[in-house]
XYZ file of C-alpha atoms in Angstrom:
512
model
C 28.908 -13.978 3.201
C 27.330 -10.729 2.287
C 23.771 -9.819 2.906
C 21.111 -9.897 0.263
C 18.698 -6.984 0.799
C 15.226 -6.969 -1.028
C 14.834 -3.595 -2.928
C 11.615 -3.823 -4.221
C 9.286 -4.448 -0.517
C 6.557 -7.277 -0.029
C 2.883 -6.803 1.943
C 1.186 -9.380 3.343
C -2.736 -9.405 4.195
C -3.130 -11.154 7.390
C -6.387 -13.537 7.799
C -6.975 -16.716 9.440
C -4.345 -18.439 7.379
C -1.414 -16.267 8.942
C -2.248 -14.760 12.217
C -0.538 -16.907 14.585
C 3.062 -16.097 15.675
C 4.368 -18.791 14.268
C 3.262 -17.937 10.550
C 4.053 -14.864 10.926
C 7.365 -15.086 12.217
C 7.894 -17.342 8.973
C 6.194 -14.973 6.757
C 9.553 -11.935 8.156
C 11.797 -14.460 7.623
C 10.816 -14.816 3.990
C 10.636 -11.468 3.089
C 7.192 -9.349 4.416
C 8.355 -6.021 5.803
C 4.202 -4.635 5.822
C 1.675 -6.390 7.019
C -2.131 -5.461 6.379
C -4.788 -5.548 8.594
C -8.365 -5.390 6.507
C -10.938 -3.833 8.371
C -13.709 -5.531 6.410
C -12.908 -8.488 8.029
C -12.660 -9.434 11.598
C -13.001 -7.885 15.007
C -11.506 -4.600 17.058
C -10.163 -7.646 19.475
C -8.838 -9.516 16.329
C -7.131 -6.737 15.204
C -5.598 -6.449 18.739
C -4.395 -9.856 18.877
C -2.792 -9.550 15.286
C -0.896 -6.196 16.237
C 0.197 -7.910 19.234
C 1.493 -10.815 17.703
C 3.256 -8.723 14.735
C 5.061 -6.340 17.449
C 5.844 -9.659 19.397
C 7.769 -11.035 16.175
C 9.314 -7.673 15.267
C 11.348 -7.688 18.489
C 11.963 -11.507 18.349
C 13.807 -11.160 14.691
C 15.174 -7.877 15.317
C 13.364 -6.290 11.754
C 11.019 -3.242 11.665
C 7.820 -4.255 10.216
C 5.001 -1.707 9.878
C 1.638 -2.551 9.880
C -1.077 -0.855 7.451
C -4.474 -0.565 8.280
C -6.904 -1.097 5.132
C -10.175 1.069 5.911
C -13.395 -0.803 4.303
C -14.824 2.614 2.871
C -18.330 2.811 1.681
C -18.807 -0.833 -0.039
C -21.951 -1.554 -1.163
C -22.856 -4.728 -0.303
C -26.455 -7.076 -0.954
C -28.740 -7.712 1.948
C -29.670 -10.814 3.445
C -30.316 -13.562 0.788
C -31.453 -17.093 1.637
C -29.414 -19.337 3.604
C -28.036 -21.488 0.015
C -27.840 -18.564 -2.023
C -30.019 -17.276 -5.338
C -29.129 -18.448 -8.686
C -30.356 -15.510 -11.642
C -30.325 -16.680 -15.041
C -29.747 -14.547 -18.013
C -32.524 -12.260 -18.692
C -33.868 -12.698 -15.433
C -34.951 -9.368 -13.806
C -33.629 -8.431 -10.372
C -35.318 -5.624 -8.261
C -33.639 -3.323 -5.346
C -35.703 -2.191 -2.559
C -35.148 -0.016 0.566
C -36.592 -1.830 3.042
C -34.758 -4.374 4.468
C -35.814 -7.904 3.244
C -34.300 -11.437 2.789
C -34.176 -12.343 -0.749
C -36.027 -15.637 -2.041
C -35.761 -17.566 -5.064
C -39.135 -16.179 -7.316
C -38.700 -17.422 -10.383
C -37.831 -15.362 -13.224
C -37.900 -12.172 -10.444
C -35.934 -11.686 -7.574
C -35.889 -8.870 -4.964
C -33.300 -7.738 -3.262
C -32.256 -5.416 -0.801
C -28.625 -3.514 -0.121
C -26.600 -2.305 2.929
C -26.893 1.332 1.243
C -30.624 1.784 0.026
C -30.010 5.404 -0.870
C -28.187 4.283 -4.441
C -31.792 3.553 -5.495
C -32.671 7.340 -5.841
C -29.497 8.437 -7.913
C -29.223 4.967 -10.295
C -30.462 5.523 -13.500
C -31.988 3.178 -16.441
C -29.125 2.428 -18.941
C -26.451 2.360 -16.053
C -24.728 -0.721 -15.062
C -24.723 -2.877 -11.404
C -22.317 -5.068 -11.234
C -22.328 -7.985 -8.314
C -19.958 -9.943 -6.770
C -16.953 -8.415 -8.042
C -18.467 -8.217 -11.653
C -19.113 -12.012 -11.928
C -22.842 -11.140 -11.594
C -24.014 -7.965 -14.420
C -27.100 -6.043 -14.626
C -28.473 -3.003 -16.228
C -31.193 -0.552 -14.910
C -34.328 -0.523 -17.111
C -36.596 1.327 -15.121
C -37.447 3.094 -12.146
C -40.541 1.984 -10.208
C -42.484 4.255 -7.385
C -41.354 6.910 -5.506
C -39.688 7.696 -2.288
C -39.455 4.951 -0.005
C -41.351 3.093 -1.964
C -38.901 3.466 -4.919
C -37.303 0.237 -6.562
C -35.037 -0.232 -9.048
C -35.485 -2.818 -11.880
C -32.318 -4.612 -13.681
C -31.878 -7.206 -16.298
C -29.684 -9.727 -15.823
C -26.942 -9.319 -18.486
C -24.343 -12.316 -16.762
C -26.448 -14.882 -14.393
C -24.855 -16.551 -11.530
C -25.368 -17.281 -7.358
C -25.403 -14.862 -5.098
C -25.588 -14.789 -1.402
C -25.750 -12.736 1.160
C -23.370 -9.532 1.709
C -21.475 -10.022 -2.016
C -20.747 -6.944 -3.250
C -22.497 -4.210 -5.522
C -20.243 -1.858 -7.966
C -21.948 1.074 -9.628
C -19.213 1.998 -12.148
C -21.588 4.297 -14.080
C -23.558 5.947 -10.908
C -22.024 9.178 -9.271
C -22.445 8.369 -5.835
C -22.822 11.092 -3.311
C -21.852 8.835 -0.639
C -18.884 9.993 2.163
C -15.802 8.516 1.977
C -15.482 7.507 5.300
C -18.263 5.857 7.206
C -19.030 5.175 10.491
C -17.016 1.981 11.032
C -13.924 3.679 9.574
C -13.951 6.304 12.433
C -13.949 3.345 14.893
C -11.253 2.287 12.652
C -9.267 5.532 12.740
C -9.513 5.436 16.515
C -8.145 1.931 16.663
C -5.404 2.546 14.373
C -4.466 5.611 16.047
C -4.327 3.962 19.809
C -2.635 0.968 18.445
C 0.260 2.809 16.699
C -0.335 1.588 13.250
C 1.972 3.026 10.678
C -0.112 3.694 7.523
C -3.992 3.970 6.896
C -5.490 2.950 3.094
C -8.533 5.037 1.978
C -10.660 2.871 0.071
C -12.684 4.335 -2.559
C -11.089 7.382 -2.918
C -12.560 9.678 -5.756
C -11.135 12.712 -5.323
C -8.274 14.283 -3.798
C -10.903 15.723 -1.299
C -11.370 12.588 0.086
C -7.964 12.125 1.390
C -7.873 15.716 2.481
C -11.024 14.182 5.032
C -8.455 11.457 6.090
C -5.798 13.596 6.973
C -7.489 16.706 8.849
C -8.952 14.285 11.199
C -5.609 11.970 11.888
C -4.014 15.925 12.502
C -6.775 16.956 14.682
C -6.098 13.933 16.601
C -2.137 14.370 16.649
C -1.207 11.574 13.745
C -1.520 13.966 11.043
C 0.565 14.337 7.680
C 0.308 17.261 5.745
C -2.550 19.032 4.269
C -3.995 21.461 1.720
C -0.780 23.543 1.024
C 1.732 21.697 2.948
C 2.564 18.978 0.006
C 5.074 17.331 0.207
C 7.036 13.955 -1.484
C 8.579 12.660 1.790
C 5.595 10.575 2.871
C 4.443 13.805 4.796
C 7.415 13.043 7.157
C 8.684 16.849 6.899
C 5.284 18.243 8.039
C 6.625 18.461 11.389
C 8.626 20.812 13.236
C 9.538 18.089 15.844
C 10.095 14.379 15.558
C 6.047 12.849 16.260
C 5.554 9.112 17.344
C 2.332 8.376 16.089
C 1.956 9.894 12.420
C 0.104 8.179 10.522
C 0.299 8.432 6.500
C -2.166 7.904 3.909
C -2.384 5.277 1.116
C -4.890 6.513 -1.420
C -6.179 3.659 -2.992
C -6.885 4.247 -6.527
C -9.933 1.470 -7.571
C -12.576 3.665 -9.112
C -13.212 5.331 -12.653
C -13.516 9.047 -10.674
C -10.315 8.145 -9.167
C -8.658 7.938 -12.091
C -10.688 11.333 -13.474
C -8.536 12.900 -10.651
C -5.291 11.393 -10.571
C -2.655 14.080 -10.387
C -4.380 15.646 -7.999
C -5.762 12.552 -5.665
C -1.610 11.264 -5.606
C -0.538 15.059 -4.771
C -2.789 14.894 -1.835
C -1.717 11.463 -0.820
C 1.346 10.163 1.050
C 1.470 7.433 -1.135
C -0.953 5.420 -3.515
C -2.110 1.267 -4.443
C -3.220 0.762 -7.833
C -6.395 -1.944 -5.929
C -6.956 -3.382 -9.430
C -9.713 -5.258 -7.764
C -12.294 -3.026 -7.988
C -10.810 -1.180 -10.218
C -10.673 -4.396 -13.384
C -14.814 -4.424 -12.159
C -15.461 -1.075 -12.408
C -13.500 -0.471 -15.722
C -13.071 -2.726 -18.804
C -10.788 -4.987 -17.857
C -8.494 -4.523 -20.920
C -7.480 -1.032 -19.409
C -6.176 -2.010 -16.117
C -2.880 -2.685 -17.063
C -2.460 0.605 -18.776
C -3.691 2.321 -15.988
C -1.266 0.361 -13.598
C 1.542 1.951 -15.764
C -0.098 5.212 -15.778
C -1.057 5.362 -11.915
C 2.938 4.334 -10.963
C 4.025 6.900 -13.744
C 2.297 9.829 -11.645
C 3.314 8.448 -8.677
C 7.271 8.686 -9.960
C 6.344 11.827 -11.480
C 5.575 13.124 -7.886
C 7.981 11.284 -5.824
C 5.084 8.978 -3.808
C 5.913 5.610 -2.952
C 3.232 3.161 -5.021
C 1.918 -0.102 -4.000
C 0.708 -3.013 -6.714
C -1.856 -5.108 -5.180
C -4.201 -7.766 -5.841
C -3.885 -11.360 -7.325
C -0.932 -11.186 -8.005
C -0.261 -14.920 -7.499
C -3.945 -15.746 -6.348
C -3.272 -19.110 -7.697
C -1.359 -19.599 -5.028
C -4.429 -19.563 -2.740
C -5.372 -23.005 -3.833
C -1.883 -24.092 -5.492
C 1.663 -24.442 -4.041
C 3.026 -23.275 -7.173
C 1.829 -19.856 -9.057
C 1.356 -19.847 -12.880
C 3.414 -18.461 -15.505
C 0.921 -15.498 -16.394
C 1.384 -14.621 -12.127
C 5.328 -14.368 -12.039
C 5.071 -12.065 -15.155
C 2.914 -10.169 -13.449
C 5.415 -9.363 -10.270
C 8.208 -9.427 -12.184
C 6.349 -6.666 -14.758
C 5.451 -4.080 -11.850
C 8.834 -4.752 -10.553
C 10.238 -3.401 -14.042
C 7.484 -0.516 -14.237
C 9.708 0.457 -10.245
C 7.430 -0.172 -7.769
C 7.746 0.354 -4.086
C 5.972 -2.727 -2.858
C 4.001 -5.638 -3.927
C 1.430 -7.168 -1.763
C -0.069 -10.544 -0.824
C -3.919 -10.591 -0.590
C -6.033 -13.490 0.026
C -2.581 -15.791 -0.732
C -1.559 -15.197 2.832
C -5.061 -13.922 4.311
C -6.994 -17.062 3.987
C -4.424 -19.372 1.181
C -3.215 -23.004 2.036
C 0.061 -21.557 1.515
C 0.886 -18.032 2.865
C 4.510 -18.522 3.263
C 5.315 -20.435 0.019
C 3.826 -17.206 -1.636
C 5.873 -14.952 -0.262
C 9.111 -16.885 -0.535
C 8.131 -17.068 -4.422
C 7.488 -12.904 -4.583
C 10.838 -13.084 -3.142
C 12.592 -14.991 -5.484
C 10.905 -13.348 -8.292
C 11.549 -9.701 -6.801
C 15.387 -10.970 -6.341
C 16.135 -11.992 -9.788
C 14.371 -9.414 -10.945
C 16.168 -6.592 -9.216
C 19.105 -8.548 -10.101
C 18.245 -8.278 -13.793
C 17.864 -4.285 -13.594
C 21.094 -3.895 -12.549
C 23.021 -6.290 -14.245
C 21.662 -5.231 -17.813
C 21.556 -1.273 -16.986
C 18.627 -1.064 -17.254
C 17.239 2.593 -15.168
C 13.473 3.828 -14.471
C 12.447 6.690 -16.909
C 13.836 10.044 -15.586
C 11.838 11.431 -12.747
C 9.731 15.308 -13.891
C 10.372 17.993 -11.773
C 7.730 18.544 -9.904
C 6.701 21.809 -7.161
C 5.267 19.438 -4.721
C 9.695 17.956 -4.387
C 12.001 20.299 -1.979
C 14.742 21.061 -4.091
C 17.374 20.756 -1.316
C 16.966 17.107 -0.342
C 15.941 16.127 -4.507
C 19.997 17.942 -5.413
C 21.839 15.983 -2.242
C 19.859 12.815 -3.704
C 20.794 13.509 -7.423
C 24.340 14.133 -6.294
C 24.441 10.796 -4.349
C 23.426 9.185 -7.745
C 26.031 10.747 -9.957
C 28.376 9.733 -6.774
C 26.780 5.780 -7.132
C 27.198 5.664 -10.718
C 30.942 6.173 -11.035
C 32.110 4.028 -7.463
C 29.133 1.645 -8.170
C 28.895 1.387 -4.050
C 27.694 -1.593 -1.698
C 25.533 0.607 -0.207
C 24.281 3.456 0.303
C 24.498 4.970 3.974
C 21.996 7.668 5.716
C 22.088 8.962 8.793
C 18.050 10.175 9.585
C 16.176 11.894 12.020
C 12.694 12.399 10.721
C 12.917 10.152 7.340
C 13.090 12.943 4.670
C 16.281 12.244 3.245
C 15.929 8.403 2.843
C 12.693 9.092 0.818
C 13.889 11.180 -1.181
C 17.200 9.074 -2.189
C 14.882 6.258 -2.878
C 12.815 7.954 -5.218
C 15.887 7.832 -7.340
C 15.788 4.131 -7.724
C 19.391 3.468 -7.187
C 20.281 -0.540 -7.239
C 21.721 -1.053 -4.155
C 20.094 -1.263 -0.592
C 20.166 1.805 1.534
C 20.768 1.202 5.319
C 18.873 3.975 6.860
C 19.842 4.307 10.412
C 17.871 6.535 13.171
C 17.066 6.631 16.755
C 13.389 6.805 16.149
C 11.689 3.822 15.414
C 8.547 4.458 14.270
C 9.630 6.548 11.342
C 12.545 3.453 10.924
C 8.754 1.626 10.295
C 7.825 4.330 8.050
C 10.914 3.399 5.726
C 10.181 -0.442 5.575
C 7.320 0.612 2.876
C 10.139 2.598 0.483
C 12.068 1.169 -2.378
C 15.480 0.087 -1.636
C 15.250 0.789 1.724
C 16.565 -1.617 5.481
C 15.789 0.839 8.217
C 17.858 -0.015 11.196
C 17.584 1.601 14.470
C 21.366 3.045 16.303
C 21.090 5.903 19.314
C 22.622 9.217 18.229
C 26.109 9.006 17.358
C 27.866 11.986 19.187
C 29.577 12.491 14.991
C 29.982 12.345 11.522
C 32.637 10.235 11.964
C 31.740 8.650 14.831
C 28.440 7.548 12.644
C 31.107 6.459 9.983
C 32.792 3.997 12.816
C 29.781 2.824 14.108
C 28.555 1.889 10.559
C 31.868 0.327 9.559
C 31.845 -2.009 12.600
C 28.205 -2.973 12.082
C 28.704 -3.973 8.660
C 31.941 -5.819 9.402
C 30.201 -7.543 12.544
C 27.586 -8.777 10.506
C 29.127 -9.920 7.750
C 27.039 -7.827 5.529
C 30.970 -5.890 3.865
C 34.525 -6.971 3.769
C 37.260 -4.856 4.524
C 37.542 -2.265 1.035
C 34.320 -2.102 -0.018
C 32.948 1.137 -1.169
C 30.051 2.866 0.554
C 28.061 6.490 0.225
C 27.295 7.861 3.184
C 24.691 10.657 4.081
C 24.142 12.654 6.947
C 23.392 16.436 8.362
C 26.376 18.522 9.400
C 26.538 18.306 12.284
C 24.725 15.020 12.780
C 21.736 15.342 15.125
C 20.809 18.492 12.807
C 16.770 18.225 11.489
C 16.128 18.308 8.634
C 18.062 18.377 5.544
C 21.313 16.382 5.319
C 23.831 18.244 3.994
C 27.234 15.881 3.904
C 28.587 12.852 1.446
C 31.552 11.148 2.312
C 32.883 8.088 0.103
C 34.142 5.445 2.366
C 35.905 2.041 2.231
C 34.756 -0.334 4.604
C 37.988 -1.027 7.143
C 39.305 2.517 6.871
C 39.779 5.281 9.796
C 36.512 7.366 10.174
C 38.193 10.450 10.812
């Protein structure tokens, strides 16, 4: 029986509800190649135990997973409020202070104060607060004092409880605030000694902001590329040698500014998550799926992998079975040629983390199926300066190549990674079994399109590659004897950088 590969990859937040071994190990098995670890939630010796665990399954099932660290970024959140919450009616007014208070119920007034007091001296009356991930909306009226004694004063547009530590968007205010704070360096630091394998910037507003991200990950030895040194290879060219520990960005794209600044935020990044969260609070709500198609347009149009995240079967928290509106959803970013869909709170904190991922499964399956079966083929990819033009031609050529033999797979041979991104970029419907003696850029791969990284020491050849490949599909049942395959490698093999050779092969024949 041949193996069935998923092409389009599957994240899963880890939480309470999937942190154990066990669940875990179940969650592989059905599909997750990524988990996330979300710094706004838990401990440094949580996030230990989790990497720990994840590493501990990895080996036990033989599959590369790499794990992606979500930064919390500068979230404004409400102060302390008392212990059963505060219910504000419509029309209500709602103050913000500076000083640090807990907030009582007062009647048709309540004051409140805010983990960052500083948006009090840039908010200004007409713009909109939004609390609680919109749920709760107020506008600024008027400003009140000055300095530290300085409070704003809201009406309440939408009423509804709050408690404390729910969250404040300020989709109107240009915030000064830094992109990374305080508990984000810890984070950095943690990610870095614990060998995670990507880092999401929250918040991101401008492609400055990532530029922060990656000077300090180089000045600490994980870096990507920088300013100048852009590249559409998930910064995996940047360098010379073959590094360990780089880390790549995720720019998460969940704020108006961001999308003021899109070509040049995804240029800058290594690769990009359309967090419609924030981003349906922040902007009309209507617009998000436009600017889902948009953001993963960009991202094609510059060859960066692009994530789709958030409720995308949040049903599922509650329910064993997702709704119709849910699997439309999947299926639709599937279509628009995503890299990756991920799991949120369904596997974080849900009653049924692994029943939502065998259903993104299923859904990503017969939806990839679909694609190929009808013809159907992503719009054509733009040329674009920020795409080496050696690696883009070998990966066009492999596709002309694919198109006429219709392969069972595609076969790459990679040192630092570069080759396999590019040749997924192209979107071709078939898996492509990367294979590499360096496994932490193998974990680099589990994030791309289309792509089963699989780890084999240096094979002395070409065609000793070729043999070794032939026997491992034939061992494994994944080929029979005749099948077709493309396969990709540098001439001679253990050469960096660009591969260089394509040989057609039928599984079963000599690899001489």
């Amino acid at each position: 029986m041949k193996q069935s590969f998923l092409l389009t990859k599957i994240i899963a937040t880890v939480g309470p509800a999937s942190s154990d071994t066990d669940t875990l190990k179940n969650l592989v098995k059905s599909g997750v190649r990524l988990f996330r670890i979300n710094f706004s939630h838990g401990t440094f010796s949580q996030y230990q135990n989790i990497v720990e665990n994840i590493r501990m399954v990895e080996k036990e099932l033989d599959e590369f997973i790499a794990v992606v660290g979500d930064l919390s970024g500068p979230k404004i959140r409400l102060g302390k409020v008392t212990r059963e919450g505060i219910r504000i009616e419509d029309h209500h007014q709602v103050k913000f202070v500076k000083h640090d208070i807990t907030a009582e119920k007062g009647g048709a007034e309540v004051t409140f104060s805010t983990t960052y007091p500083e948006f009090i001296d840039v908010v200004k009356p007409g713009e909109r607060i939004l609390l609680d991930d919109g749920n709760v909306r107020l506008v600024c009226t008027e400003i009140q004092g000055e300095q530290e004694s300085k409070t704003v004063v809201c009406k309440v547009e939408t009423g509804g409880l709050l408690t404390t530590a729910k969250g404040i968007n300020l989709p109107d205010t240009d915030l000064t605030v830094e992109s990374l704070t305080q508990k984000d360096l810890k984070c950095i630091d943690f990610a870095i000694e614990h060998k995670f394998d990507f880092l999401a910037l929250s918040f991101v507003r401008k492609a400055e902001d990532v530029l922060k991200l990656k000077e300090i990950l180089k000045k600490a030895g994980a870096g990507t590329s920088g300013k100048k040194e852009i590249h559409a290879d998930l910064g995996l060219s940047a360098d010379p040698g073959i590094k360990e520990d780089i880390i790549p960005v995720i720019a998460k794209i969940e704020k108006p500014q961001a999308i003021a600044n899109l070509e040049e935020i995804v240029k800058e990044s290594d690769a990009v998550m359309v967090a419609r969260g924030d981003l349906g609070v922040e902007m009309d709500l209507a617009d998000v799926a436009i600017l889902q198609k948009q953001i993963i347009r960009i991202c094609h149009k510059f060859g960066k992998p692009v994530i789709v995240a958030t409720q995308m079967l949040q049903s599922m928290i509650e329910s064993k079975t997702p709704t119709r509106a849910e699997v439309s959803d999947v299926a639709n970013a599937i279509f628009d040629g995503v890299d990756a869909v991920m799991l949120s709170g369904e596997t974080a904190v849900g009653k049924y983390p692994v029943d939502a991922v065998k259903i993104m499964n299923q859904i990503a399956s017969r939806t990839n199926n679909y694609l190929k079966k009808s013809g159907i083929v992503f719009e054509k990819m733009e040329k674009s300066e920020i795409r080496n033009e050696d690696p883009e031609a070998i990966a066009l050529g492999v596709q002309s190549i694919s198109n006429h033999i219709n392969p069972e797979y595609l076969i790459i041979w990679t040192n630092r990674g570069v080759s396999a991104v590019y040749l997924s970029q192209r979107r071709m419907p078939m898996p492509l079994l990367a294979f590499s003696s360096v496994e932490n850029r193998l974990r680099k791969l589990t994030l791309l399109y289309g792509v089963k990284p699989i780890f084999m020491k240096m094979p002395g050849s070409g065609s000793a590659f070729i043999k070794n490949v032939n026997d491992h599909l034939l061992q494994n049942n994944w080929s029979k004897t005749g099948d077709p395959v493309v396969v990709i490698s540098g001439d001679p093999i253990n050469r960096r950088g660009l591969a260089n050779r394509i040989v057609i092969h039928h599984i079963g024949e000599n690899g001489e």
